[in-house]
Amino acid sequence: MKRLTIIASALLLLCLARDGAAQGFINPFVGTTLTSPSTRGSRSKPGFGVAFGSAGTIVGVESEIAYYPEVLDKSANNLAKSQVITFSGNTLIGPTIGPVKVYGAFGFGDLYLNVTGVSSIVIPNPQSISTNYFTFNYGAGVMGFLTTHLGVRGDLRHYRAFGFKLADVQGAGLALDRFDFWRANIGVMATF
């Protein structure tokens, strides 16, 4: 956990405005995963997070932390829980035209996965997987400013995570060394 705190702090420092013309923002959001890395065609799963950074006129940067309480399909994999926390630093590239900024985004960071099998609830010695993955993401979005300091933001991202081959969670038939998923989010945006 100490390593994650250091990574999050470093990403925050990268997002501080470099000059007075940069426009900083904070963006709490709700989102959903559109695909599951363990099954195709599964239903979407809700999540939430916050992004903060500098929008810039053409190039901006942001740090983001998001939590998804179910990224892997529990019923298809015989899981009790599968939580994901993502930390990422991203670059936003796109023009600001009037009150609207359309952008493409790419970045990298850390994805923490915590998985527990259903059988661990019955067995006194629970078996679970908790590990960090290196992840990169890309996507696009739009920021629309309703006033000078208030707006809305919509975003679509694809995440690819890479790590070491993990042991199977008891009874789940799941062993991940890499996986990917799509996620979409929308939220209020405050600028300063």
N, C-alpha and C. Protein backbone atom coordinates (compact mmCIF):
# COMPACT_ATOMS: atom_id res chain seq x y z
N MET A 1 0.82 -1.18 0.00
CA MET A 1 0.00 0.00 0.00
C MET A 1 0.87 1.26 0.00
N LYS A 2 2.05 1.17 0.64
CA LYS A 2 2.96 2.31 0.68
C LYS A 2 3.40 2.68 -0.74
N ARG A 3 3.66 1.66 -1.57
CA ARG A 3 4.06 1.90 -2.96
C ARG A 3 2.96 2.63 -3.73
N LEU A 4 1.71 2.25 -3.50
CA LEU A 4 0.59 2.90 -4.17
C LEU A 4 0.46 4.37 -3.76
N THR A 5 0.70 4.66 -2.49
CA THR A 5 0.65 6.03 -2.01
C THR A 5 1.74 6.87 -2.68
N ILE A 6 2.93 6.32 -2.83
CA ILE A 6 4.02 7.04 -3.49
C ILE A 6 3.68 7.30 -4.95
N ILE A 7 3.13 6.30 -5.63
CA ILE A 7 2.74 6.46 -7.05
C ILE A 7 1.67 7.53 -7.18
N ALA A 8 0.65 7.49 -6.33
CA ALA A 8 -0.43 8.48 -6.39
C ALA A 8 0.11 9.89 -6.13
N SER A 9 1.03 10.04 -5.17
CA SER A 9 1.62 11.35 -4.88
C SER A 9 2.43 11.88 -6.05
N ALA A 10 3.19 10.99 -6.70
CA ALA A 10 3.99 11.41 -7.86
C ALA A 10 3.09 11.84 -9.01
N LEU A 11 2.00 11.12 -9.23
CA LEU A 11 1.07 11.49 -10.29
C LEU A 11 0.41 12.84 -10.00
N LEU A 12 0.10 13.09 -8.74
CA LEU A 12 -0.47 14.38 -8.35
C LEU A 12 0.48 15.52 -8.67
N LEU A 13 1.76 15.36 -8.36
CA LEU A 13 2.74 16.40 -8.64
C LEU A 13 2.87 16.67 -10.14
N LEU A 14 2.73 15.64 -10.96
CA LEU A 14 2.80 15.82 -12.41
C LEU A 14 1.66 16.67 -12.94
N CYS A 15 0.54 16.68 -12.22
CA CYS A 15 -0.65 17.37 -12.70
C CYS A 15 -0.77 18.82 -12.24
N LEU A 16 0.15 19.28 -11.44
CA LEU A 16 0.09 20.67 -10.99
C LEU A 16 0.33 21.61 -12.17
N ALA A 17 -0.40 22.71 -12.19
CA ALA A 17 -0.29 23.67 -13.29
C ALA A 17 1.12 24.23 -13.37
N ARG A 18 1.66 24.35 -14.58
CA ARG A 18 3.02 24.86 -14.78
C ARG A 18 3.04 26.38 -14.94
N ASP A 19 1.94 26.97 -15.39
CA ASP A 19 1.90 28.42 -15.54
C ASP A 19 0.51 28.95 -15.17
N GLY A 20 0.39 30.27 -15.11
CA GLY A 20 -0.87 30.90 -14.70
C GLY A 20 -1.98 30.73 -15.71
N ALA A 21 -1.67 30.43 -16.98
CA ALA A 21 -2.70 30.29 -18.00
C ALA A 21 -3.37 28.93 -17.97
N ALA A 22 -2.77 27.97 -17.30
CA ALA A 22 -3.36 26.63 -17.26
C ALA A 22 -4.60 26.64 -16.37
N GLN A 23 -5.60 25.86 -16.76
CA GLN A 23 -6.83 25.80 -16.01
C GLN A 23 -6.90 24.46 -15.28
N GLY A 24 -6.84 24.52 -13.94
CA GLY A 24 -6.90 23.30 -13.15
C GLY A 24 -8.33 22.84 -12.99
N PHE A 25 -8.51 21.54 -12.70
CA PHE A 25 -9.86 21.02 -12.52
C PHE A 25 -9.86 19.87 -11.53
N ILE A 26 -11.03 19.61 -10.98
CA ILE A 26 -11.30 18.40 -10.22
C ILE A 26 -12.60 17.84 -10.76
N ASN A 27 -12.64 16.51 -10.96
CA ASN A 27 -13.76 15.88 -11.63
C ASN A 27 -14.17 14.59 -10.92
N PRO A 28 -15.08 14.67 -9.91
CA PRO A 28 -15.62 13.44 -9.36
C PRO A 28 -16.57 12.82 -10.39
N PHE A 29 -16.55 11.50 -10.50
CA PHE A 29 -17.38 10.87 -11.54
C PHE A 29 -17.95 9.54 -11.08
N VAL A 30 -19.00 9.14 -11.75
CA VAL A 30 -19.54 7.79 -11.64
C VAL A 30 -19.33 7.15 -13.00
N GLY A 31 -19.12 5.85 -12.99
CA GLY A 31 -18.84 5.19 -14.25
C GLY A 31 -19.33 3.76 -14.23
N THR A 32 -19.04 3.09 -15.32
CA THR A 32 -19.40 1.70 -15.44
C THR A 32 -18.38 0.99 -16.32
N THR A 33 -18.13 -0.27 -16.03
CA THR A 33 -17.32 -1.07 -16.94
C THR A 33 -18.26 -1.57 -18.03
N LEU A 34 -17.83 -1.47 -19.26
CA LEU A 34 -18.66 -1.90 -20.39
C LEU A 34 -18.38 -3.34 -20.78
N THR A 35 -17.19 -3.84 -20.44
CA THR A 35 -16.84 -5.23 -20.70
C THR A 35 -16.16 -5.78 -19.45
N SER A 36 -16.16 -7.09 -19.32
CA SER A 36 -15.47 -7.75 -18.23
C SER A 36 -14.29 -8.51 -18.81
N PRO A 37 -13.13 -8.49 -18.15
CA PRO A 37 -11.99 -9.23 -18.68
C PRO A 37 -12.18 -10.75 -18.63
N SER A 38 -13.13 -11.23 -17.85
CA SER A 38 -13.30 -12.67 -17.71
C SER A 38 -14.38 -13.26 -18.60
N THR A 39 -15.34 -12.46 -19.03
CA THR A 39 -16.39 -12.96 -19.92
C THR A 39 -16.75 -11.88 -20.92
N ARG A 40 -17.10 -12.28 -22.11
CA ARG A 40 -17.55 -11.33 -23.12
C ARG A 40 -19.07 -11.23 -23.07
N GLY A 41 -19.58 -10.05 -23.30
CA GLY A 41 -21.02 -9.85 -23.32
C GLY A 41 -21.66 -9.80 -21.94
N SER A 42 -20.86 -9.64 -20.90
CA SER A 42 -21.43 -9.58 -19.56
C SER A 42 -22.01 -8.19 -19.30
N ARG A 43 -22.83 -8.12 -18.26
CA ARG A 43 -23.49 -6.84 -17.95
C ARG A 43 -22.47 -5.84 -17.40
N SER A 44 -22.83 -4.56 -17.47
CA SER A 44 -21.94 -3.53 -16.98
C SER A 44 -21.96 -3.49 -15.46
N LYS A 45 -20.87 -2.96 -14.88
CA LYS A 45 -20.70 -2.89 -13.44
C LYS A 45 -20.39 -1.45 -13.04
N PRO A 46 -21.09 -0.89 -12.03
CA PRO A 46 -20.85 0.51 -11.64
C PRO A 46 -19.55 0.70 -10.86
N GLY A 47 -19.08 1.93 -10.87
CA GLY A 47 -17.90 2.32 -10.12
C GLY A 47 -17.90 3.83 -9.94
N PHE A 48 -16.87 4.34 -9.30
CA PHE A 48 -16.76 5.79 -9.10
C PHE A 48 -15.29 6.16 -8.93
N GLY A 49 -15.02 7.46 -9.03
CA GLY A 49 -13.65 7.91 -8.88
C GLY A 49 -13.56 9.42 -8.92
N VAL A 50 -12.32 9.90 -9.01
CA VAL A 50 -12.06 11.33 -9.11
C VAL A 50 -10.82 11.54 -9.97
N ALA A 51 -10.89 12.55 -10.82
CA ALA A 51 -9.75 12.96 -11.64
C ALA A 51 -9.44 14.41 -11.31
N PHE A 52 -8.17 14.78 -11.33
CA PHE A 52 -7.78 16.16 -11.09
C PHE A 52 -6.54 16.46 -11.91
N GLY A 53 -6.42 17.71 -12.34
CA GLY A 53 -5.27 18.07 -13.15
C GLY A 53 -5.41 19.44 -13.74
N SER A 54 -4.87 19.58 -14.94
CA SER A 54 -4.86 20.84 -15.67
C SER A 54 -5.36 20.57 -17.09
N ALA A 55 -6.42 21.26 -17.50
CA ALA A 55 -7.03 21.02 -18.81
C ALA A 55 -6.16 21.55 -19.94
N GLY A 56 -5.52 22.69 -19.76
CA GLY A 56 -4.70 23.28 -20.81
C GLY A 56 -5.51 23.72 -22.01
N THR A 57 -4.93 24.54 -22.88
CA THR A 57 -5.62 24.99 -24.08
C THR A 57 -5.67 23.88 -25.12
N ILE A 58 -4.55 23.19 -25.32
CA ILE A 58 -4.51 22.06 -26.27
C ILE A 58 -4.06 20.79 -25.56
N VAL A 59 -3.02 20.86 -24.74
CA VAL A 59 -2.51 19.68 -24.04
C VAL A 59 -2.75 19.85 -22.54
N GLY A 60 -3.33 18.84 -21.93
CA GLY A 60 -3.57 18.84 -20.50
C GLY A 60 -3.08 17.54 -19.88
N VAL A 61 -3.02 17.52 -18.57
CA VAL A 61 -2.63 16.32 -17.84
C VAL A 61 -3.60 16.11 -16.68
N GLU A 62 -3.71 14.85 -16.27
CA GLU A 62 -4.58 14.56 -15.13
C GLU A 62 -4.06 13.34 -14.38
N SER A 63 -4.44 13.27 -13.13
CA SER A 63 -4.27 12.06 -12.32
C SER A 63 -5.67 11.57 -12.00
N GLU A 64 -5.80 10.26 -11.93
CA GLU A 64 -7.12 9.71 -11.70
C GLU A 64 -7.02 8.51 -10.76
N ILE A 65 -7.98 8.41 -9.88
CA ILE A 65 -8.14 7.22 -9.04
C ILE A 65 -9.60 6.78 -9.18
N ALA A 66 -9.80 5.49 -9.41
CA ALA A 66 -11.15 4.96 -9.59
C ALA A 66 -11.29 3.63 -8.87
N TYR A 67 -12.51 3.34 -8.43
CA TYR A 67 -12.81 2.11 -7.72
C TYR A 67 -13.98 1.41 -8.41
N TYR A 68 -13.80 0.15 -8.73
CA TYR A 68 -14.85 -0.67 -9.32
C TYR A 68 -15.01 -1.91 -8.45
N PRO A 69 -16.15 -2.03 -7.72
CA PRO A 69 -16.30 -3.14 -6.80
C PRO A 69 -16.50 -4.50 -7.48
N GLU A 70 -16.76 -4.53 -8.78
CA GLU A 70 -16.92 -5.80 -9.47
C GLU A 70 -16.52 -5.64 -10.94
N VAL A 71 -15.25 -5.87 -11.25
CA VAL A 71 -14.80 -5.78 -12.63
C VAL A 71 -14.83 -7.15 -13.31
N LEU A 72 -14.66 -8.21 -12.54
CA LEU A 72 -14.77 -9.58 -13.07
C LEU A 72 -16.18 -10.08 -12.79
N ASP A 73 -16.75 -10.81 -13.71
CA ASP A 73 -18.10 -11.33 -13.55
C ASP A 73 -18.09 -12.41 -12.46
N LYS A 74 -18.74 -12.12 -11.32
CA LYS A 74 -18.71 -13.03 -10.18
C LYS A 74 -19.40 -14.36 -10.47
N SER A 75 -20.56 -14.30 -11.09
CA SER A 75 -21.32 -15.53 -11.32
C SER A 75 -20.62 -16.45 -12.31
N ALA A 76 -19.98 -15.91 -13.33
CA ALA A 76 -19.31 -16.73 -14.35
C ALA A 76 -18.02 -17.35 -13.82
N ASN A 77 -17.42 -16.75 -12.79
CA ASN A 77 -16.12 -17.21 -12.29
C ASN A 77 -16.17 -17.77 -10.87
N ASN A 78 -17.37 -17.95 -10.30
CA ASN A 78 -17.51 -18.50 -8.95
C ASN A 78 -16.73 -17.67 -7.93
N LEU A 79 -16.92 -16.35 -7.99
CA LEU A 79 -16.19 -15.43 -7.12
C LEU A 79 -17.12 -14.82 -6.07
N ALA A 80 -16.59 -14.55 -4.89
CA ALA A 80 -17.32 -13.81 -3.86
C ALA A 80 -17.16 -12.31 -4.08
N LYS A 81 -15.94 -11.89 -4.48
CA LYS A 81 -15.71 -10.48 -4.76
C LYS A 81 -14.55 -10.33 -5.74
N SER A 82 -14.54 -9.22 -6.45
CA SER A 82 -13.44 -8.89 -7.36
C SER A 82 -13.36 -7.37 -7.46
N GLN A 83 -12.60 -6.77 -6.60
CA GLN A 83 -12.48 -5.31 -6.54
C GLN A 83 -11.27 -4.83 -7.32
N VAL A 84 -11.41 -3.67 -7.97
CA VAL A 84 -10.32 -3.06 -8.71
C VAL A 84 -10.20 -1.60 -8.31
N ILE A 85 -8.97 -1.18 -8.04
CA ILE A 85 -8.66 0.24 -7.82
C ILE A 85 -7.61 0.61 -8.86
N THR A 86 -7.86 1.68 -9.60
CA THR A 86 -6.89 2.13 -10.61
C THR A 86 -6.32 3.49 -10.22
N PHE A 87 -5.02 3.65 -10.42
CA PHE A 87 -4.33 4.93 -10.30
C PHE A 87 -3.68 5.17 -11.66
N SER A 88 -3.90 6.34 -12.26
CA SER A 88 -3.25 6.58 -13.54
C SER A 88 -2.94 8.05 -13.73
N GLY A 89 -1.89 8.31 -14.50
CA GLY A 89 -1.53 9.64 -14.95
C GLY A 89 -1.78 9.68 -16.44
N ASN A 90 -2.52 10.67 -16.91
CA ASN A 90 -2.95 10.70 -18.31
C ASN A 90 -2.64 12.04 -18.96
N THR A 91 -2.46 11.99 -20.27
CA THR A 91 -2.30 13.18 -21.08
C THR A 91 -3.56 13.37 -21.89
N LEU A 92 -4.09 14.59 -21.92
CA LEU A 92 -5.30 14.92 -22.67
C LEU A 92 -4.90 15.86 -23.81
N ILE A 93 -5.18 15.46 -25.05
CA ILE A 93 -4.80 16.27 -26.20
C ILE A 93 -6.03 16.58 -27.02
N GLY A 94 -6.30 17.86 -27.18
CA GLY A 94 -7.43 18.29 -27.99
C GLY A 94 -7.68 19.78 -27.83
N PRO A 95 -8.33 20.38 -28.81
CA PRO A 95 -8.55 21.83 -28.76
C PRO A 95 -9.68 22.22 -27.82
N THR A 96 -9.56 23.42 -27.26
CA THR A 96 -10.65 24.02 -26.51
C THR A 96 -11.29 25.05 -27.42
N ILE A 97 -12.53 24.81 -27.78
CA ILE A 97 -13.27 25.70 -28.68
C ILE A 97 -14.45 26.25 -27.90
N GLY A 98 -14.33 27.53 -27.53
CA GLY A 98 -15.36 28.14 -26.71
C GLY A 98 -15.48 27.42 -25.38
N PRO A 99 -16.70 26.99 -25.01
CA PRO A 99 -16.88 26.31 -23.72
C PRO A 99 -16.70 24.78 -23.79
N VAL A 100 -16.16 24.26 -24.91
CA VAL A 100 -16.06 22.81 -25.09
C VAL A 100 -14.62 22.40 -25.38
N LYS A 101 -14.19 21.32 -24.74
CA LYS A 101 -12.88 20.72 -25.05
C LYS A 101 -13.13 19.26 -25.41
N VAL A 102 -12.81 18.91 -26.65
CA VAL A 102 -12.86 17.52 -27.11
C VAL A 102 -11.42 17.02 -27.09
N TYR A 103 -11.20 15.82 -26.56
CA TYR A 103 -9.82 15.37 -26.38
C TYR A 103 -9.69 13.86 -26.62
N GLY A 104 -8.49 13.49 -26.96
CA GLY A 104 -8.05 12.10 -26.92
C GLY A 104 -7.18 11.96 -25.69
N ALA A 105 -7.17 10.80 -25.08
CA ALA A 105 -6.43 10.61 -23.83
C ALA A 105 -5.62 9.32 -23.89
N PHE A 106 -4.46 9.37 -23.27
CA PHE A 106 -3.66 8.16 -23.07
C PHE A 106 -2.86 8.33 -21.80
N GLY A 107 -2.54 7.22 -21.16
CA GLY A 107 -1.79 7.28 -19.92
C GLY A 107 -1.42 5.91 -19.42
N PHE A 108 -0.80 5.88 -18.24
CA PHE A 108 -0.39 4.62 -17.63
C PHE A 108 -0.46 4.76 -16.12
N GLY A 109 -0.39 3.63 -15.44
CA GLY A 109 -0.44 3.66 -13.99
C GLY A 109 -0.47 2.27 -13.39
N ASP A 110 -1.20 2.15 -12.30
CA ASP A 110 -1.25 0.92 -11.52
C ASP A 110 -2.71 0.50 -11.36
N LEU A 111 -2.95 -0.80 -11.45
CA LEU A 111 -4.26 -1.36 -11.22
C LEU A 111 -4.12 -2.41 -10.12
N TYR A 112 -4.86 -2.24 -9.03
CA TYR A 112 -4.83 -3.17 -7.92
C TYR A 112 -6.06 -4.05 -8.01
N LEU A 113 -5.87 -5.37 -8.08
CA LEU A 113 -6.95 -6.34 -8.20
C LEU A 113 -6.99 -7.19 -6.93
N ASN A 114 -8.18 -7.32 -6.34
CA ASN A 114 -8.40 -8.15 -5.17
C ASN A 114 -9.55 -9.11 -5.49
N VAL A 115 -9.26 -10.41 -5.54
CA VAL A 115 -10.23 -11.43 -5.92
C VAL A 115 -10.32 -12.48 -4.82
N THR A 116 -11.55 -12.86 -4.46
CA THR A 116 -11.78 -13.93 -3.49
C THR A 116 -12.80 -14.90 -4.06
N GLY A 117 -12.52 -16.20 -3.97
CA GLY A 117 -13.43 -17.22 -4.46
C GLY A 117 -14.57 -17.48 -3.49
N VAL A 118 -15.70 -17.97 -4.01
CA VAL A 118 -16.87 -18.27 -3.19
C VAL A 118 -16.55 -19.36 -2.17
N SER A 119 -15.74 -20.34 -2.56
CA SER A 119 -15.44 -21.45 -1.66
C SER A 119 -14.69 -20.98 -0.41
N SER A 120 -14.03 -19.82 -0.48
CA SER A 120 -13.29 -19.33 0.69
C SER A 120 -14.23 -18.88 1.81
N ILE A 121 -15.50 -18.66 1.50
CA ILE A 121 -16.47 -18.29 2.54
C ILE A 121 -16.76 -19.50 3.43
N VAL A 122 -16.79 -20.69 2.83
CA VAL A 122 -17.10 -21.91 3.55
C VAL A 122 -15.88 -22.50 4.24
N ILE A 123 -14.73 -22.41 3.59
CA ILE A 123 -13.50 -22.98 4.11
C ILE A 123 -12.89 -22.01 5.12
N PRO A 124 -12.47 -22.48 6.30
CA PRO A 124 -11.91 -21.58 7.31
C PRO A 124 -10.67 -20.82 6.86
N ASN A 125 -9.90 -21.38 5.91
CA ASN A 125 -8.68 -20.74 5.43
C ASN A 125 -8.96 -20.09 4.07
N PRO A 126 -9.37 -18.81 4.04
CA PRO A 126 -9.74 -18.20 2.77
C PRO A 126 -8.56 -18.06 1.81
N GLN A 127 -8.86 -18.25 0.55
CA GLN A 127 -7.84 -18.07 -0.49
C GLN A 127 -8.24 -16.90 -1.35
N SER A 128 -7.33 -15.97 -1.54
CA SER A 128 -7.63 -14.80 -2.36
C SER A 128 -6.38 -14.37 -3.10
N ILE A 129 -6.60 -13.54 -4.10
CA ILE A 129 -5.51 -12.97 -4.88
C ILE A 129 -5.58 -11.46 -4.72
N SER A 130 -4.49 -10.86 -4.34
CA SER A 130 -4.39 -9.41 -4.31
C SER A 130 -3.06 -9.07 -4.98
N THR A 131 -3.13 -8.34 -6.08
CA THR A 131 -1.90 -8.03 -6.80
C THR A 131 -2.04 -6.71 -7.56
N ASN A 132 -0.89 -6.15 -7.91
CA ASN A 132 -0.84 -4.93 -8.70
C ASN A 132 -0.45 -5.27 -10.13
N TYR A 133 -1.04 -4.55 -11.07
CA TYR A 133 -0.74 -4.69 -12.48
C TYR A 133 -0.27 -3.35 -13.03
N PHE A 134 0.71 -3.38 -13.93
CA PHE A 134 1.03 -2.19 -14.72
C PHE A 134 -0.09 -2.06 -15.75
N THR A 135 -0.62 -0.87 -15.93
CA THR A 135 -1.73 -0.69 -16.87
C THR A 135 -1.52 0.54 -17.72
N PHE A 136 -1.97 0.48 -18.95
CA PHE A 136 -2.05 1.69 -19.76
C PHE A 136 -3.45 1.80 -20.31
N ASN A 137 -3.84 3.03 -20.62
CA ASN A 137 -5.20 3.27 -21.10
C ASN A 137 -5.18 4.29 -22.22
N TYR A 138 -6.22 4.25 -23.03
CA TYR A 138 -6.42 5.24 -24.08
C TYR A 138 -7.91 5.40 -24.30
N GLY A 139 -8.29 6.54 -24.85
CA GLY A 139 -9.70 6.79 -25.08
C GLY A 139 -9.94 8.22 -25.52
N ALA A 140 -11.14 8.69 -25.31
CA ALA A 140 -11.53 10.03 -25.73
C ALA A 140 -12.64 10.54 -24.82
N GLY A 141 -12.86 11.83 -24.89
CA GLY A 141 -13.92 12.41 -24.08
C GLY A 141 -14.21 13.84 -24.47
N VAL A 142 -15.13 14.43 -23.74
CA VAL A 142 -15.51 15.82 -23.97
C VAL A 142 -15.79 16.49 -22.63
N MET A 143 -15.32 17.74 -22.53
CA MET A 143 -15.60 18.58 -21.36
C MET A 143 -16.45 19.74 -21.86
N GLY A 144 -17.56 19.98 -21.21
CA GLY A 144 -18.42 21.11 -21.56
C GLY A 144 -18.57 22.01 -20.36
N PHE A 145 -18.20 23.27 -20.51
CA PHE A 145 -18.23 24.22 -19.39
C PHE A 145 -19.55 25.00 -19.42
N LEU A 146 -20.35 24.87 -18.36
CA LEU A 146 -21.63 25.57 -18.25
C LEU A 146 -21.44 27.00 -17.77
N THR A 147 -20.47 27.20 -16.89
CA THR A 147 -20.10 28.53 -16.40
C THR A 147 -18.57 28.59 -16.43
N THR A 148 -18.01 29.67 -15.92
CA THR A 148 -16.56 29.80 -15.89
C THR A 148 -15.89 28.70 -15.06
N HIS A 149 -16.54 28.26 -13.99
CA HIS A 149 -15.92 27.30 -13.08
C HIS A 149 -16.69 25.99 -12.91
N LEU A 150 -17.71 25.74 -13.70
CA LEU A 150 -18.50 24.53 -13.54
C LEU A 150 -18.84 23.93 -14.90
N GLY A 151 -18.71 22.61 -14.99
CA GLY A 151 -19.01 21.94 -16.24
C GLY A 151 -19.32 20.47 -16.03
N VAL A 152 -19.47 19.76 -17.13
CA VAL A 152 -19.68 18.31 -17.10
C VAL A 152 -18.64 17.67 -18.01
N ARG A 153 -18.38 16.39 -17.74
CA ARG A 153 -17.38 15.68 -18.51
C ARG A 153 -17.83 14.25 -18.74
N GLY A 154 -17.68 13.79 -19.96
CA GLY A 154 -17.93 12.40 -20.30
C GLY A 154 -16.67 11.80 -20.89
N ASP A 155 -16.42 10.52 -20.61
CA ASP A 155 -15.14 9.92 -20.98
C ASP A 155 -15.33 8.43 -21.26
N LEU A 156 -14.63 7.91 -22.27
CA LEU A 156 -14.62 6.49 -22.61
C LEU A 156 -13.17 6.04 -22.68
N ARG A 157 -12.81 4.99 -21.93
CA ARG A 157 -11.42 4.52 -21.90
C ARG A 157 -11.34 3.01 -22.05
N HIS A 158 -10.22 2.57 -22.63
CA HIS A 158 -9.89 1.15 -22.71
C HIS A 158 -8.66 0.91 -21.87
N TYR A 159 -8.72 -0.03 -20.93
CA TYR A 159 -7.62 -0.35 -20.03
C TYR A 159 -7.01 -1.70 -20.41
N ARG A 160 -5.67 -1.75 -20.46
CA ARG A 160 -4.94 -3.01 -20.64
C ARG A 160 -3.98 -3.14 -19.46
N ALA A 161 -4.09 -4.26 -18.75
CA ALA A 161 -3.30 -4.49 -17.54
C ALA A 161 -2.38 -5.69 -17.75
N PHE A 162 -1.14 -5.55 -17.28
CA PHE A 162 -0.13 -6.61 -17.41
C PHE A 162 0.50 -6.87 -16.05
N GLY A 163 0.70 -8.16 -15.73
CA GLY A 163 1.32 -8.52 -14.47
C GLY A 163 1.90 -9.92 -14.55
N PHE A 164 2.16 -10.49 -13.40
CA PHE A 164 2.68 -11.85 -13.33
C PHE A 164 1.52 -12.85 -13.35
N LYS A 165 1.78 -14.04 -13.85
CA LYS A 165 0.77 -15.10 -13.84
C LYS A 165 0.43 -15.43 -12.40
N LEU A 166 -0.85 -15.39 -12.08
CA LEU A 166 -1.30 -15.63 -10.70
C LEU A 166 -1.79 -17.05 -10.55
N ALA A 167 -1.69 -17.56 -9.35
CA ALA A 167 -2.26 -18.87 -9.03
C ALA A 167 -3.78 -18.79 -9.13
N ASP A 168 -4.38 -19.91 -9.42
CA ASP A 168 -5.83 -20.01 -9.53
C ASP A 168 -6.49 -19.75 -8.18
N VAL A 169 -7.55 -18.93 -8.17
CA VAL A 169 -8.34 -18.77 -6.97
C VAL A 169 -9.16 -20.04 -6.82
N GLN A 170 -9.17 -20.62 -5.63
CA GLN A 170 -9.80 -21.91 -5.42
C GLN A 170 -11.23 -21.95 -5.94
N GLY A 171 -11.48 -22.83 -6.89
CA GLY A 171 -12.81 -23.03 -7.43
C GLY A 171 -13.23 -22.04 -8.49
N ALA A 172 -12.41 -21.04 -8.78
CA ALA A 172 -12.83 -20.00 -9.73
C ALA A 172 -12.37 -20.30 -11.15
N GLY A 173 -11.31 -21.07 -11.32
CA GLY A 173 -10.80 -21.33 -12.66
C GLY A 173 -10.27 -20.06 -13.30
N LEU A 174 -9.68 -19.18 -12.52
CA LEU A 174 -9.25 -17.87 -12.99
C LEU A 174 -7.77 -17.69 -12.70
N ALA A 175 -6.97 -17.43 -13.73
CA ALA A 175 -5.55 -17.16 -13.57
C ALA A 175 -5.18 -16.07 -14.58
N LEU A 176 -4.96 -14.85 -14.12
CA LEU A 176 -4.75 -13.71 -15.01
C LEU A 176 -3.30 -13.24 -14.97
N ASP A 177 -2.67 -13.08 -16.13
CA ASP A 177 -1.40 -12.39 -16.20
C ASP A 177 -1.55 -11.11 -17.02
N ARG A 178 -2.66 -10.99 -17.74
CA ARG A 178 -3.02 -9.74 -18.42
C ARG A 178 -4.51 -9.76 -18.69
N PHE A 179 -5.11 -8.58 -18.75
CA PHE A 179 -6.52 -8.50 -19.09
C PHE A 179 -6.83 -7.07 -19.54
N ASP A 180 -7.98 -6.90 -20.14
CA ASP A 180 -8.39 -5.57 -20.60
C ASP A 180 -9.89 -5.41 -20.42
N PHE A 181 -10.32 -4.15 -20.35
CA PHE A 181 -11.75 -3.84 -20.26
C PHE A 181 -11.99 -2.40 -20.69
N TRP A 182 -13.22 -2.11 -21.09
CA TRP A 182 -13.67 -0.75 -21.43
C TRP A 182 -14.45 -0.21 -20.26
N ARG A 183 -14.35 1.10 -20.06
CA ARG A 183 -15.15 1.75 -19.05
C ARG A 183 -15.58 3.13 -19.56
N ALA A 184 -16.75 3.56 -19.11
CA ALA A 184 -17.29 4.88 -19.45
C ALA A 184 -17.64 5.59 -18.15
N ASN A 185 -17.50 6.93 -18.15
CA ASN A 185 -17.88 7.67 -16.96
C ASN A 185 -18.43 9.05 -17.33
N ILE A 186 -19.13 9.62 -16.39
CA ILE A 186 -19.67 10.98 -16.53
C ILE A 186 -19.63 11.62 -15.14
N GLY A 187 -19.38 12.92 -15.13
CA GLY A 187 -19.32 13.59 -13.84
C GLY A 187 -19.30 15.10 -13.95
N VAL A 188 -19.44 15.72 -12.81
CA VAL A 188 -19.37 17.17 -12.69
C VAL A 188 -17.91 17.58 -12.66
N MET A 189 -17.62 18.75 -13.23
CA MET A 189 -16.24 19.21 -13.30
C MET A 189 -16.16 20.63 -12.75
N ALA A 190 -15.31 20.86 -11.77
CA ALA A 190 -15.09 22.19 -11.21
C ALA A 190 -13.70 22.65 -11.61
N THR A 191 -13.60 23.86 -12.17
CA THR A 191 -12.31 24.41 -12.57
C THR A 191 -11.89 25.52 -11.61
N PHE A 192 -10.59 25.76 -11.57
CA PHE A 192 -10.05 26.82 -10.70
C PHE A 192 -8.86 27.45 -11.35
